[in-house]
Short mmCIF file of C-alpha atoms in Angstrom, two decimals:
data_model
loop_
_atom_site.label_atom_id
_atom_site.label_comp_id
_atom_site.label_asym_id
_atom_site.label_seq_id
_atom_site.Cartn_x
_atom_site.Cartn_y
_atom_site.Cartn_z
CA UNK A 4 111.65 90.99 106.06
CA UNK A 5 110.60 91.66 102.51
CA UNK A 6 111.85 88.97 100.13
CA UNK A 7 112.81 90.43 96.80
CA UNK A 8 112.22 88.39 93.66
CA UNK A 9 115.26 86.63 92.27
CA UNK A 10 115.42 89.07 89.38
CA UNK A 11 116.18 91.88 91.80
CA UNK A 12 118.66 89.97 94.03
CA UNK A 13 122.27 90.42 93.14
CA UNK A 14 123.57 87.57 90.99
CA UNK A 15 126.56 85.81 92.56
CA UNK A 16 128.79 83.71 90.29
CA UNK A 17 129.45 80.41 91.94
CA UNK A 18 128.11 81.66 95.26
CA UNK A 19 126.22 79.60 97.80
CA UNK A 20 124.18 80.02 100.93
CA UNK A 21 126.05 79.72 104.24
CA UNK A 22 124.85 79.37 107.84
CA UNK A 23 127.29 81.38 109.90
CA UNK A 24 127.62 83.71 112.89
CA UNK A 25 127.13 87.45 112.35
CA UNK A 26 128.81 89.59 115.02
CA UNK A 27 126.93 92.34 116.80
CA UNK A 28 126.98 94.07 120.17
CA UNK A 29 129.36 96.61 121.65
CA UNK A 30 133.02 96.96 122.64
CA UNK A 31 134.01 94.06 124.95
CA UNK A 32 130.53 92.61 124.59
CA UNK A 33 130.16 90.36 121.50
CA UNK A 34 126.89 88.82 120.50
CA UNK A 35 126.35 86.52 117.53
CA UNK A 36 123.30 85.88 115.36
CA UNK A 37 123.08 82.57 113.54
CA UNK A 38 122.21 83.64 110.06
CA UNK A 39 121.63 82.19 106.59
CA UNK A 40 123.41 84.51 104.12
CA UNK A 41 125.13 84.40 100.78
CA UNK A 42 128.77 83.51 100.97
CA UNK A 43 130.05 86.64 99.24
CA UNK A 44 128.25 89.05 101.54
CA UNK A 45 130.08 90.87 104.35
CA UNK A 46 129.87 89.21 107.70
CA UNK A 47 127.33 91.60 109.25
CA UNK A 48 125.53 92.87 106.14
CA UNK A 49 122.20 91.86 104.65
CA UNK A 50 121.26 88.22 105.29
CA UNK A 51 118.54 86.02 103.95
CA UNK A 52 117.09 84.84 107.27
CA UNK A 53 118.04 84.74 110.93
CA UNK A 54 118.05 81.22 112.35
CA UNK A 55 119.09 81.81 115.94
CA UNK A 56 121.42 83.49 118.34
CA UNK A 57 124.55 82.76 120.35
CA UNK A 58 125.73 84.67 123.38
CA UNK A 59 129.43 83.90 124.04
CA UNK A 60 129.60 85.53 127.47
CA UNK A 61 128.14 83.36 130.33
CA UNK A 62 125.29 84.80 132.27
CA UNK A 63 124.85 84.96 136.03
CA UNK A 64 123.99 81.23 136.20
CA UNK A 65 127.21 80.51 134.24
CA UNK A 66 125.29 79.49 131.11
CA UNK A 67 126.02 80.44 127.49
CA UNK A 68 122.66 80.85 125.80
CA UNK A 69 122.04 79.59 122.29
CA UNK A 70 118.80 79.65 120.32
CA UNK A 71 118.21 77.57 117.14
CA UNK A 72 115.26 77.44 114.73
CA UNK A 73 115.50 73.76 113.77
CA UNK A 74 112.76 73.88 111.15
CA UNK A 75 114.29 76.61 109.12
CA UNK A 76 117.83 75.20 109.61
CA UNK A 77 116.58 71.94 108.20
CA UNK A 78 115.07 73.79 105.23
CA UNK A 79 118.27 75.65 104.39
CA UNK A 80 120.49 72.61 104.76
CA UNK A 81 118.10 70.79 102.53
CA UNK A 82 118.48 73.56 99.97
CA UNK A 83 122.25 73.04 100.07
CA UNK A 84 123.62 75.58 102.60
CA UNK A 85 127.09 75.13 104.02
CA UNK A 86 127.85 75.62 107.71
CA UNK A 87 130.91 77.21 109.26
CA UNK A 88 132.94 75.44 111.91
CA UNK A 89 131.51 77.25 114.98
CA UNK A 90 127.95 76.76 113.74
CA UNK A 91 128.66 73.07 113.11
CA UNK A 92 130.07 72.81 116.64
CA UNK A 93 127.01 74.47 118.15
CA UNK A 94 124.63 72.27 116.19
CA UNK A 95 126.65 69.20 117.33
CA UNK A 96 126.41 70.23 120.98
CA UNK A 97 122.68 70.79 120.65
CA UNK A 98 122.14 67.35 119.18
CA UNK A 99 120.89 68.39 115.75
CA UNK A 100 124.15 67.23 114.08
CA UNK A 101 126.57 64.58 115.38
CA UNK A 102 129.21 65.90 117.76
CA UNK A 103 131.98 67.68 115.83
CA UNK A 104 135.33 65.81 115.92
CA UNK A 105 137.18 68.95 117.06
CA UNK A 106 134.89 69.31 120.09
CA UNK A 107 135.84 65.78 121.21
CA UNK A 108 139.54 66.29 120.48
CA UNK A 109 139.62 69.66 122.29
CA UNK A 110 137.94 68.08 125.30
CA UNK A 111 140.51 65.22 125.28
CA UNK A 112 143.36 67.67 125.00
CA UNK A 113 142.04 69.73 127.90
CA UNK A 114 141.69 66.68 130.06
CA UNK A 115 145.25 65.56 129.29
CA UNK A 116 146.59 69.00 130.15
CA UNK A 117 144.63 69.01 133.40
CA UNK A 118 146.05 65.62 134.35
CA UNK A 119 149.58 66.80 133.47
CA UNK A 120 149.14 69.87 135.65
CA UNK A 121 148.04 67.70 138.58
CA UNK A 122 150.95 65.31 138.07
CA UNK A 123 153.58 68.19 137.86
CA UNK A 124 156.48 68.24 140.45
CA UNK A 125 156.29 70.38 143.66
CA UNK A 126 157.56 73.56 141.88
CA UNK A 127 154.23 74.13 140.26
CA UNK A 128 152.37 73.00 143.39
CA UNK A 129 154.17 75.72 145.40
CA UNK A 130 153.10 78.33 142.82
CA UNK A 131 149.52 77.12 143.08
CA UNK A 132 149.66 77.37 146.88
CA UNK A 133 151.05 80.92 146.73
CA UNK A 134 148.20 81.89 144.38
CA UNK A 135 145.68 80.41 146.77
CA UNK A 136 147.15 82.28 149.73
CA UNK A 137 147.02 85.58 147.82
CA UNK A 138 143.35 84.96 146.96
CA UNK A 139 142.54 84.22 150.63
CA UNK A 140 144.31 87.41 151.78
CA UNK A 141 142.38 89.44 149.19
CA UNK B 9 147.77 100.02 106.86
CA UNK B 10 145.58 101.30 104.09
CA UNK B 11 142.37 99.41 104.82
CA UNK B 12 139.25 101.28 103.97
CA UNK B 13 136.97 101.25 107.01
CA UNK B 14 133.51 100.90 105.57
CA UNK B 15 130.53 102.54 107.27
CA UNK B 16 128.97 100.29 109.94
CA UNK B 17 126.40 97.88 108.55
CA UNK B 18 122.81 98.08 109.89
CA UNK B 19 122.62 95.80 112.92
CA UNK B 20 119.66 93.85 114.23
CA UNK B 21 119.12 96.23 117.12
CA UNK B 22 116.47 94.18 118.91
CA UNK B 23 118.87 91.50 119.86
CA UNK B 24 122.15 93.36 120.55
CA UNK B 25 122.46 94.09 124.27
CA UNK B 26 123.00 97.81 123.87
CA UNK B 27 122.50 99.47 120.46
CA UNK B 28 125.88 100.85 119.47
CA UNK B 29 128.06 101.54 116.45
CA UNK B 30 130.14 98.60 115.24
CA UNK B 31 133.78 99.54 114.67
CA UNK B 32 135.64 97.44 112.12
CA UNK B 33 138.77 96.03 113.81
CA UNK B 34 141.60 96.20 111.29
CA UNK B 35 144.56 94.02 112.11
CA UNK B 36 148.18 95.06 111.57
CA UNK B 37 149.84 98.31 110.67
CA UNK B 38 151.87 97.15 107.59
CA UNK B 39 150.71 96.91 104.02
CA UNK B 40 151.77 94.27 101.51
CA UNK B 41 155.07 95.81 100.38
CA UNK B 42 156.50 96.96 103.74
CA UNK B 43 159.76 95.25 104.67
CA UNK B 44 160.11 92.86 107.57
CA UNK B 45 161.24 94.28 110.94
CA UNK B 46 164.87 93.75 111.93
CA UNK B 47 163.99 91.95 115.12
CA UNK B 48 161.91 89.46 113.09
CA UNK B 49 164.40 89.00 110.24
CA UNK B 50 165.55 85.51 111.52
CA UNK B 51 162.14 84.35 112.56
CA UNK B 52 161.09 81.09 110.95
CA UNK B 53 157.39 80.44 111.08
CA UNK B 54 156.58 76.77 111.50
CA UNK B 55 153.19 75.06 111.32
CA UNK B 56 151.76 73.79 114.61
CA UNK B 57 153.05 70.39 115.78
CA UNK B 58 150.79 67.46 114.98
CA UNK B 59 150.47 64.37 117.16
CA UNK B 60 150.35 61.41 114.65
CA UNK B 61 148.15 59.22 116.86
CA UNK B 62 145.71 61.98 117.44
CA UNK B 63 145.76 62.76 113.73
CA UNK B 64 144.78 59.20 112.84
CA UNK B 65 141.96 59.25 115.37
CA UNK B 66 140.87 62.68 114.16
CA UNK B 67 140.81 61.59 110.55
CA UNK B 68 138.62 58.63 111.35
CA UNK B 69 136.30 60.79 113.41
CA UNK B 70 136.09 63.31 110.52
CA UNK B 71 135.20 60.61 108.04
CA UNK B 72 132.40 59.35 110.17
CA UNK B 73 131.15 62.90 110.85
CA UNK B 74 131.15 63.66 107.14
CA UNK B 75 129.22 60.49 106.34
CA UNK B 76 126.55 61.35 108.89
CA UNK B 77 126.27 64.99 107.83
CA UNK B 78 126.00 64.03 104.17
CA UNK B 79 123.25 61.52 104.99
CA UNK B 80 121.44 64.22 106.99
CA UNK B 81 121.63 66.65 104.11
CA UNK B 82 120.22 64.10 101.66
CA UNK B 83 117.41 63.36 104.06
CA UNK B 84 116.50 67.01 104.57
CA UNK B 85 116.57 67.60 100.83
CA UNK B 86 114.32 64.65 100.24
CA UNK B 87 111.90 65.92 102.89
CA UNK B 88 111.71 69.33 101.18
CA UNK B 89 111.11 67.78 97.76
CA UNK B 90 108.44 65.46 99.16
CA UNK B 91 106.62 68.32 100.94
CA UNK B 92 106.63 70.45 97.80
CA UNK B 93 105.35 67.57 95.74
CA UNK B 94 102.52 66.84 98.22
CA UNK B 95 101.60 70.49 98.34
CA UNK B 96 101.22 70.83 94.65
CA UNK B 97 100.16 67.42 93.33
CA UNK B 98 99.63 64.93 96.14
CA UNK B 99 97.19 64.41 98.94
CA UNK B 100 97.40 67.91 100.36
CA UNK B 101 96.57 69.55 97.08
CA UNK B 102 92.92 68.65 97.07
CA UNK B 103 92.42 69.60 100.69
CA UNK B 104 94.15 72.87 100.05
CA UNK B 105 92.04 73.57 97.00
CA UNK B 106 88.86 72.80 98.90
CA UNK B 107 89.88 74.89 101.83
CA UNK B 108 90.77 77.82 99.63
CA UNK B 109 87.51 77.58 97.71
CA UNK B 110 85.59 77.58 101.06
CA UNK B 111 87.53 80.59 102.21
CA UNK B 112 86.83 82.38 98.99
CA UNK B 113 83.14 81.68 99.16
CA UNK B 114 82.89 82.81 102.76
CA UNK B 115 84.76 85.98 102.05
CA UNK B 116 82.59 86.77 99.02
CA UNK B 117 79.48 86.24 101.18
CA UNK B 118 80.80 88.59 103.83
CA UNK B 119 81.63 91.08 101.17
CA UNK B 120 78.12 90.98 99.73
CA UNK B 121 76.61 91.42 103.17
CA UNK B 122 78.77 94.41 103.83
CA UNK B 123 77.82 95.93 100.50
CA UNK B 124 74.10 95.45 101.29
CA UNK B 125 74.43 97.05 104.66
CA UNK B 126 76.34 100.00 103.31
CA UNK B 127 73.85 100.44 100.48
CA UNK B 128 70.96 100.61 102.96
CA UNK B 129 72.76 103.20 105.01
CA UNK B 130 73.55 105.19 101.91
CA UNK B 131 69.88 105.09 100.82
CA UNK B 132 68.71 106.38 104.15
CA UNK B 133 71.39 109.10 104.14
CA UNK B 134 70.45 110.21 100.61
CA UNK B 135 66.74 110.31 101.51
CA UNK B 136 67.50 112.50 104.48
CA UNK B 137 69.57 114.77 102.34
CA UNK B 138 66.79 115.18 99.76
CA UNK B 139 64.22 115.90 102.48
CA UNK B 140 66.46 118.47 104.06
CA UNK B 141 67.01 120.18 100.76
CA UNK B 142 63.30 120.28 100.07
CA UNK B 143 62.65 121.72 103.52
CA UNK B 144 65.23 124.42 103.00
CA UNK B 145 63.78 125.37 99.73
CA UNK B 146 60.31 125.55 101.20
CA UNK B 147 61.68 127.68 104.04
CA UNK B 148 63.29 130.07 101.66
CA UNK B 149 60.09 130.38 99.65
CA UNK B 150 58.01 130.95 102.75
CA UNK B 151 60.42 133.59 103.96
CA UNK B 152 60.14 135.42 100.69
CA UNK B 153 56.40 135.22 100.79
CA UNK B 154 56.41 136.54 104.32
CA UNK B 155 58.54 139.47 103.32
CA UNK B 156 56.28 140.30 100.43
CA UNK B 157 53.29 140.08 102.66
CA UNK B 158 54.82 142.37 105.25
CA UNK B 159 55.72 144.87 102.63
CA UNK B 160 52.23 144.76 101.27
CA UNK B 161 50.79 145.29 104.72
CA UNK B 162 53.01 148.31 105.40
CA UNK B 163 52.00 149.79 102.14
CA UNK B 164 48.38 149.23 102.96
CA UNK B 165 48.84 150.91 106.35
CA UNK B 166 50.41 153.89 104.73
CA UNK B 167 47.52 154.13 102.25
CA UNK B 168 44.93 154.05 105.09
CA UNK B 169 46.86 156.68 106.97
CA UNK B 170 46.89 158.87 103.89
CA UNK B 171 43.19 158.33 103.40
CA UNK B 172 42.63 159.50 106.97
CA UNK B 173 44.91 162.49 106.51
CA UNK B 174 43.10 163.45 103.38
CA UNK B 175 40.22 164.57 105.60
CA UNK B 176 42.31 167.17 107.25
CA UNK B 177 43.85 168.48 104.02
CA UNK B 178 43.18 172.05 103.06
CA UNK B 179 41.73 172.22 99.55
CA UNK B 180 40.55 175.18 97.51
CA UNK B 181 36.99 174.67 98.76
CA UNK B 182 38.00 174.54 102.46
CA UNK B 183 40.43 177.36 102.19
CA UNK B 184 38.20 180.20 103.23
CA UNK B 185 36.46 178.06 105.91
CA UNK B 186 39.73 177.03 107.43
CA UNK B 187 41.09 180.52 107.43
CA UNK B 188 38.01 181.74 109.29
CA UNK B 189 38.32 178.86 111.75
CA UNK B 190 42.00 179.56 112.40
CA UNK B 191 41.33 183.27 112.98
CA UNK B 192 38.41 182.50 115.31
CA UNK B 193 40.39 180.10 117.54
CA UNK B 194 43.72 181.57 118.37
CA UNK B 195 45.94 178.85 119.81
CA UNK B 196 48.46 179.69 122.45
CA UNK B 197 51.50 177.43 122.46
CA UNK B 198 53.33 179.19 125.31
CA UNK B 199 53.89 177.44 128.61
CA UNK B 200 55.88 177.89 131.75
CA UNK B 201 57.95 175.24 133.58
CA UNK B 202 59.75 175.51 136.84
CA UNK B 203 62.68 173.57 138.28
CA UNK B 204 60.49 170.92 139.75
CA UNK B 205 58.92 170.12 136.36
CA UNK B 206 55.51 171.65 136.82
CA UNK B 207 54.15 172.81 133.54
CA UNK B 208 51.73 175.71 133.36
CA UNK B 209 49.88 176.04 130.05
CA UNK B 210 47.46 178.80 130.84
CA UNK B 211 49.47 181.92 130.31
CA UNK B 212 48.41 185.42 129.46
CA UNK B 213 48.03 186.24 125.81
CA UNK B 214 50.22 189.02 124.43
#
């Protein structure tokens, strides 16, 4: 990518650099690039540098693949770039940042809901059994 | 809905699974001044319910997270500053300067060698060209000489032939002698030939 001199770059008043996800891909097939861009730019338009990728659909081994360029991310954060929530969560899961509080809270909520579902009266259990039978027939 | 759908931005095609056109998904059909639907007239929108215990725990977690992230940012910033300083002023500067000078010297040497080699080739080429030109000129000159010589020779031959023919010319002195000779030797040019090609030259005089 050709880096233009700052005189030619558009001047943003009060703008800042942001590390965020830019959406790409086709219908029913999203694909995100982790990208350092100016805040005022459109989500998918010209960015400063690509720092990684994120594929939200799991592959055949049931993995969601993420790639991160730690060196360059370090540089941009040192230059004062902000991160969006999903990017912060991904960095937390990868170990570069501490775990995001919402990741932990969401996990706790999910666990509580799962325990509630297990402890429900027989009405729900019967529904679950019917669903299992239908799956076995099919 | 009066959203202007902008033309699709250029995508990074290498990474998208199948290169395709990105369609901007525009939510909602109503613009700002459209009235509320009758079925939704009594709808009261409330914020999501908050669990106070969870909120307390969350706030604490966020404070800690913010602290850590701010510390990380400061550290990264410092690392960048330090690296730039070392590059320009500090320990790396001298090594870099030395390395660059070495590189420059090596490249200049290579350049000089290349120039020398090309100059030699050029000299040889020019020499060849000059020789070829001289040869061509010599050839042209020799051709011209040959032509002239051949013309001269032909002319000489003609002169010799003429000189020989002069002996058989009839001049005023020979006139009478030749007339008498011609009258004394009548020549007969008649001949007979048959279908098989036999020529008979002795025929009867008229």
